[in-house]
Short mmCIF file of C-alpha atoms and ligand atoms in Angstrom, two decimals:
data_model
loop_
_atom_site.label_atom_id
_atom_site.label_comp_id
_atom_site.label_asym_id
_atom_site.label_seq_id
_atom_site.Cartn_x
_atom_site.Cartn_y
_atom_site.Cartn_z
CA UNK A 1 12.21 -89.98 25.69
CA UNK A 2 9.97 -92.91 25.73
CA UNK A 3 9.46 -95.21 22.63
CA UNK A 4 6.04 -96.94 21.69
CA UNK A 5 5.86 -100.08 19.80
CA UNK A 6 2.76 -101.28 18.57
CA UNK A 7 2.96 -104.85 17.15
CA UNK A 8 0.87 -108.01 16.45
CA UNK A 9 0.19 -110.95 18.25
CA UNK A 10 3.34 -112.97 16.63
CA UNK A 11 5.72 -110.57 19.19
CA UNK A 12 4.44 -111.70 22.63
CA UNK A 13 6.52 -114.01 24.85
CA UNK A 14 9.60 -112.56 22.56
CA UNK A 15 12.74 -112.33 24.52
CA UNK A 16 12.39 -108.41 23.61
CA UNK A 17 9.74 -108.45 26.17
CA UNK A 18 11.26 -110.22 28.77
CA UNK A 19 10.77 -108.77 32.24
CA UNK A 20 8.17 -106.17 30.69
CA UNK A 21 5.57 -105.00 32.87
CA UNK A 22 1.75 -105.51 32.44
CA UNK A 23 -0.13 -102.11 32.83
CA UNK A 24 -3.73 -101.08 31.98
CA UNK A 25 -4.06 -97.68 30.76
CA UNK A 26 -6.96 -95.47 30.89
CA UNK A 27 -7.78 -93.27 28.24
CA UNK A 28 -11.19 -91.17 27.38
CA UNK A 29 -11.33 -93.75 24.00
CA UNK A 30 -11.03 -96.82 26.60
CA UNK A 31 -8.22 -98.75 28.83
CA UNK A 32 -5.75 -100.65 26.74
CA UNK A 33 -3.58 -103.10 27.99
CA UNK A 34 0.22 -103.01 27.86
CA UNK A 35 3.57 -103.71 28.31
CA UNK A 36 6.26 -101.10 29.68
CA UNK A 37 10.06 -101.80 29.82
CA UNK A 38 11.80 -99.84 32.73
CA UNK A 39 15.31 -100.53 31.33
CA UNK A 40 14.28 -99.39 27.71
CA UNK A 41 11.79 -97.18 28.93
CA UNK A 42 9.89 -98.46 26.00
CA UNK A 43 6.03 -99.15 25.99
CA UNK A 44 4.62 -101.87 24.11
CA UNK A 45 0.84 -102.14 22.89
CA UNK A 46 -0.32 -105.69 21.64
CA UNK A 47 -2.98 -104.54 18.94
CA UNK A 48 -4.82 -107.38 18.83
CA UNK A 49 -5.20 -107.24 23.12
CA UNK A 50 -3.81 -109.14 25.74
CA UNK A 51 -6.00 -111.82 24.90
CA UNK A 52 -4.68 -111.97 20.98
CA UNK A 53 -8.72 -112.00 20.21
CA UNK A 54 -9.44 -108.84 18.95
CA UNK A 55 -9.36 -108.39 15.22
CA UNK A 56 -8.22 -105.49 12.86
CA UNK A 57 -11.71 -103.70 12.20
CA UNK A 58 -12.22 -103.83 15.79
CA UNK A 59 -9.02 -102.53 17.59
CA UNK A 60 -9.68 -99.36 19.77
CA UNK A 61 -7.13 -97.73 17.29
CA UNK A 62 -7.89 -94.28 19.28
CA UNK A 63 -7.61 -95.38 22.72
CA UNK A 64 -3.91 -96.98 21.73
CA UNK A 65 -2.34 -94.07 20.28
CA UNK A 66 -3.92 -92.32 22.88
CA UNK A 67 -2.16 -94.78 25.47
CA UNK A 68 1.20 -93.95 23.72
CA UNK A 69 0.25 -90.05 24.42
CA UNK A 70 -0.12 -90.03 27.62
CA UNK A 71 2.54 -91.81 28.81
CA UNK A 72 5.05 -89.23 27.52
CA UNK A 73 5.61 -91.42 24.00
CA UNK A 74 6.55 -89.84 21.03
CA UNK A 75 7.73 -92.11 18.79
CA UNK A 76 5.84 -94.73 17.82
CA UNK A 77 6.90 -97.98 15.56
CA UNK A 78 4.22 -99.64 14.45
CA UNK A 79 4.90 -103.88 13.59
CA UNK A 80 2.79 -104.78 11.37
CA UNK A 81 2.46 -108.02 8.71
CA UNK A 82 1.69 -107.29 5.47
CA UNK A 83 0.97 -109.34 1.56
CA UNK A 84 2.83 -108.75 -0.80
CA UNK A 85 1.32 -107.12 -4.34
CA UNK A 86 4.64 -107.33 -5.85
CA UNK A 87 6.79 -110.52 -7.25
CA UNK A 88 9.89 -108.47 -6.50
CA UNK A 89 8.71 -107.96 -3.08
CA UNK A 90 8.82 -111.96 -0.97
CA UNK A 91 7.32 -113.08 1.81
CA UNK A 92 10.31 -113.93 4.85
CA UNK A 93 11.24 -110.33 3.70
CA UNK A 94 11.07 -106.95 6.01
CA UNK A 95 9.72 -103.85 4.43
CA UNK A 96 10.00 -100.27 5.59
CA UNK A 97 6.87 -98.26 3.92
CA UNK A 98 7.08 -94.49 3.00
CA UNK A 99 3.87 -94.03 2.16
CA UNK A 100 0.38 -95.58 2.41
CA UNK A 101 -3.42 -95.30 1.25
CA UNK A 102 -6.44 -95.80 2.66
CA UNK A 103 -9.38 -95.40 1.08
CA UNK A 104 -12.25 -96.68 3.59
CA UNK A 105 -13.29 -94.78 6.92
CA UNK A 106 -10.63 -94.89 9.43
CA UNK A 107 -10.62 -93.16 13.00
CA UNK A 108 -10.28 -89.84 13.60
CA UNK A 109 -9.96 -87.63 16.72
CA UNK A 110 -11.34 -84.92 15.33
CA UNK A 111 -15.12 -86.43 14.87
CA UNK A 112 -16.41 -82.91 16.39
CA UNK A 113 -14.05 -80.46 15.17
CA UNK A 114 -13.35 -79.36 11.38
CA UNK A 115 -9.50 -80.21 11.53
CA UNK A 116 -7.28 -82.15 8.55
CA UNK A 117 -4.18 -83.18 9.30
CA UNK A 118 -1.74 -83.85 6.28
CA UNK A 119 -0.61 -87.48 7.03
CA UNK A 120 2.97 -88.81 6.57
CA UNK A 121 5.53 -91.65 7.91
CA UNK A 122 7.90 -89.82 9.82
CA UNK A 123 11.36 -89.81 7.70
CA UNK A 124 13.98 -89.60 10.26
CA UNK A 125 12.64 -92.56 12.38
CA UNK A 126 11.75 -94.74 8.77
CA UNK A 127 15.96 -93.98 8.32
CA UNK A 128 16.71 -94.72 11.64
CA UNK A 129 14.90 -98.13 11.05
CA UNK A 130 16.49 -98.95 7.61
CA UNK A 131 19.55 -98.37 9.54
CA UNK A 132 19.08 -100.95 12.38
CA UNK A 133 17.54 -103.34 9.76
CA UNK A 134 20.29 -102.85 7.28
CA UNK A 135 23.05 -103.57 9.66
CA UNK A 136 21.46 -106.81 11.02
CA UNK A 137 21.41 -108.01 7.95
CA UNK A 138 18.07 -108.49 6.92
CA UNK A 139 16.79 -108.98 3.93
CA UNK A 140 15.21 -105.44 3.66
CA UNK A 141 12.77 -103.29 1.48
CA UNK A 142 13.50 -99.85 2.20
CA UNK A 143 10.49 -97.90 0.67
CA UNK A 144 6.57 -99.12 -0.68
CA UNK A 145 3.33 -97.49 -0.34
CA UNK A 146 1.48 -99.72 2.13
CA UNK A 147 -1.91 -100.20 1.13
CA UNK A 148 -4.46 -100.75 4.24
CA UNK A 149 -8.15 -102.46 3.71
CA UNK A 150 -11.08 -102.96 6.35
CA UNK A 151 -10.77 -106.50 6.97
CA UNK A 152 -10.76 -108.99 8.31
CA UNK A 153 -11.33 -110.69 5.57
CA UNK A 154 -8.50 -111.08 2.59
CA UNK A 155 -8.77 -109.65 -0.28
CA UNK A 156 -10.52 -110.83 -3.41
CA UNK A 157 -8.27 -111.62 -6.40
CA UNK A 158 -10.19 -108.60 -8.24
CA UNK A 159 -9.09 -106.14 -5.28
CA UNK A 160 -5.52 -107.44 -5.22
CA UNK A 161 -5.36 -107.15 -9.47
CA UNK A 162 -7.04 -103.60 -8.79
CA UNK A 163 -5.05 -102.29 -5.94
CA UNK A 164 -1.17 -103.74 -7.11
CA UNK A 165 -0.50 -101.17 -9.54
CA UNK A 166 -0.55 -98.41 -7.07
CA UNK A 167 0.76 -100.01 -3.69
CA UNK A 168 3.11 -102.54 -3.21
CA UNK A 169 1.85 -104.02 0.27
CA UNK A 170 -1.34 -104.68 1.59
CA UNK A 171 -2.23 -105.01 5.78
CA UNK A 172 -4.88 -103.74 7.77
CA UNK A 173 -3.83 -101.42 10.45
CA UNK A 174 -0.50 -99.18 9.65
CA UNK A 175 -2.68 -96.06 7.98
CA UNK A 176 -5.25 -95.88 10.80
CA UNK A 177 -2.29 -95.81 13.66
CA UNK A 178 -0.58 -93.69 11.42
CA UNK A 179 -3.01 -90.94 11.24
CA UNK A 180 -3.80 -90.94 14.84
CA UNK A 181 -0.82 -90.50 15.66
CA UNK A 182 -0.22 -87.75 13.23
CA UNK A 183 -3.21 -86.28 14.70
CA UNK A 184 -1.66 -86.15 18.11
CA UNK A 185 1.77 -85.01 16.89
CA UNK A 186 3.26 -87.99 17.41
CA UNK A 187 6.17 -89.50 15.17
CA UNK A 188 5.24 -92.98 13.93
CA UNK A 189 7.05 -95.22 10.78
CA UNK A 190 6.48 -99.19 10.69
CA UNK A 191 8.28 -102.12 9.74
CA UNK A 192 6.40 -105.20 8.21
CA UNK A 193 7.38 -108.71 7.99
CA UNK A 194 6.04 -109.55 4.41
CA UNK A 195 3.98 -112.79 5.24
CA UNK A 196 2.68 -114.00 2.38
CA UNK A 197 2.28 -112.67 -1.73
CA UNK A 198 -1.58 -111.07 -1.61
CA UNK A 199 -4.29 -113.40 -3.11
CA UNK A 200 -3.92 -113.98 -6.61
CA UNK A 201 -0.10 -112.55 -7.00
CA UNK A 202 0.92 -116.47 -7.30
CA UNK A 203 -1.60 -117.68 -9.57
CA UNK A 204 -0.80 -121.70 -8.29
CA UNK A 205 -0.50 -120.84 -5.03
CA UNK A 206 -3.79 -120.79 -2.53
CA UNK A 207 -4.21 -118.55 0.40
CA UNK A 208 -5.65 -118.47 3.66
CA UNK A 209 -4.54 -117.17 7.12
CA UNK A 210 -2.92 -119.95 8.91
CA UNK A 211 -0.12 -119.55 6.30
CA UNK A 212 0.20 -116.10 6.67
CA UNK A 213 0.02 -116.70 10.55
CA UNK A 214 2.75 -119.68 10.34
CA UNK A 215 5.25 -117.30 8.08
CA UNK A 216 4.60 -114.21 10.36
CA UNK A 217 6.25 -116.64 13.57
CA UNK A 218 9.16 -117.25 11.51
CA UNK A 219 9.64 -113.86 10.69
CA UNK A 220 9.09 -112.67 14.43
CA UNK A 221 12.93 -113.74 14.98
CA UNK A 222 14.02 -111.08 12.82
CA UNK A 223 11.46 -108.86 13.73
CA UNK A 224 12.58 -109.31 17.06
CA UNK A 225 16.45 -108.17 16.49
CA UNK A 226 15.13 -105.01 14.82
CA UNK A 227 13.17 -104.01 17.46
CA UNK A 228 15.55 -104.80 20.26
CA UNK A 229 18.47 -102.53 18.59
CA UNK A 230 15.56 -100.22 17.64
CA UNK A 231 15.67 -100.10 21.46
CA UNK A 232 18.63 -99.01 22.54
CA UNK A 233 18.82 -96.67 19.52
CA UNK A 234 15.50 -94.96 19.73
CA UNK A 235 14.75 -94.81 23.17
N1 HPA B 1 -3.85 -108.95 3.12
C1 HPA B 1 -4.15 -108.12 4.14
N2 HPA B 1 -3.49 -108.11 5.28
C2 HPA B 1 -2.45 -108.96 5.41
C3 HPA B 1 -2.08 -109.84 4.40
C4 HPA B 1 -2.82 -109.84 3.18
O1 HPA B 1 -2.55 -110.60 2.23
N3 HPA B 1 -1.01 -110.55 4.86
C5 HPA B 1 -0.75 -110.09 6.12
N4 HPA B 1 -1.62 -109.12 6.46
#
């Protein structure tokens, strides 16, 4: 059975995707660009495109689970980065969600048919990843409620003092793959790298992207071993 992996920019040129092959894909939603792994018989989607240029509240969200569909995928791990809302919870960390909200529009398949799927992270693969994780010996989080905004902005201090009581991460793509792919009967969990604490969590301590982009590369190592064992395990 083939796995998917979905992951951010941060995981190209990895040695986990040495030898990969580029394919494009064409789906009804659009073609999406990926890379397949004969000997792991593992597909990989970049979500930000091959280019690395196309940001979170513009990713063809549909036509990449879609991808994952119809080339015989179905289990999908999703790599994503997240802030933290927690002190407890630190950036160079690796969190496993359980749960997630999303409270904006997301995609949907069903834009032309009265259908409601009941969305969750599928519990035998989130184990399976805790697993892998735990025996590595990373410095794991096995359970938050990952909370997903629009973007692509960050959030205000406000949102992140509004939003910390109820989640404990915040990113901007895991609940709209995740609810595709529920919608397609798919299996999907995630792992995150925990890249930076969200805006405001660190009251001394400014914010901005190329921080969150320069702890998200040093975090790709361990992201990295996960997903390679996750591999041979899954797959
Ligand atoms: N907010 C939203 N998405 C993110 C963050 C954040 O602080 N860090 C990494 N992805």
């Amino acid at each position: 059975m083939t796995l998917g992996i979905i992951g951010g920019t941060s995981l190209f040129g990895t040695k986990f995707l040495e030898g990969a092959e580029e394919r494009e894909v064409d789906t009804k939603y659009g073609t999406v660009y990926l890379l397949f792994t004969a000997a792991h018989e593992v597909v990989f989607i970049p979500r930000h495109g091959k280019e690395r240029n196309i940001p979170p509240h513009r990713i063809n969200y549909k036509a990449n689970i879609m991808a994952f569909k119809e080339l015989g995928v179905e289990k999908i791990i999703g790599a994503t980065s997240v802030g933290s809302l927690k002190r407890a919870i630190k950036p160079r960390s690796l969190i496993v969600p359980h749960d997630y909200i999303s409270l904006c529009s997301i995609p949907s398949f069903y834009d032309d048919e009265l259908v409601h799927v009941t969305p969750v992270l599928d519990e035998s693969l989130r184990n399976t990843i805790i697993k892998v994780a735990k025996d590595s010996g990373m410095d794991l989080v096995e359970k938050g409620v990952y909370f997903q905004t629009v973007g692509p902005r960050l959030e205000t201090k406000a949102e992140v003092n509004f939003i910390r009581d109820y989640a404990d991460v915040v990113g901007m793509s895991m609940a709209s793959e995740a609810t595709l792919a529920t919608e397609l009967g798919l299996r999907y969990a995630s792992i995150s790298t925990v890249d930076n604490y969200a805006h405001g969590i660190i009251a001394e301590e400014e914010l901005d992207y190329e921080k969150i982009v320069d702890a998200a590369s040093k975090s790709m190592a361990d992201l990295e071993k996960v997903l390679m064992k996750l591999m041979e395990v899954v797959a």
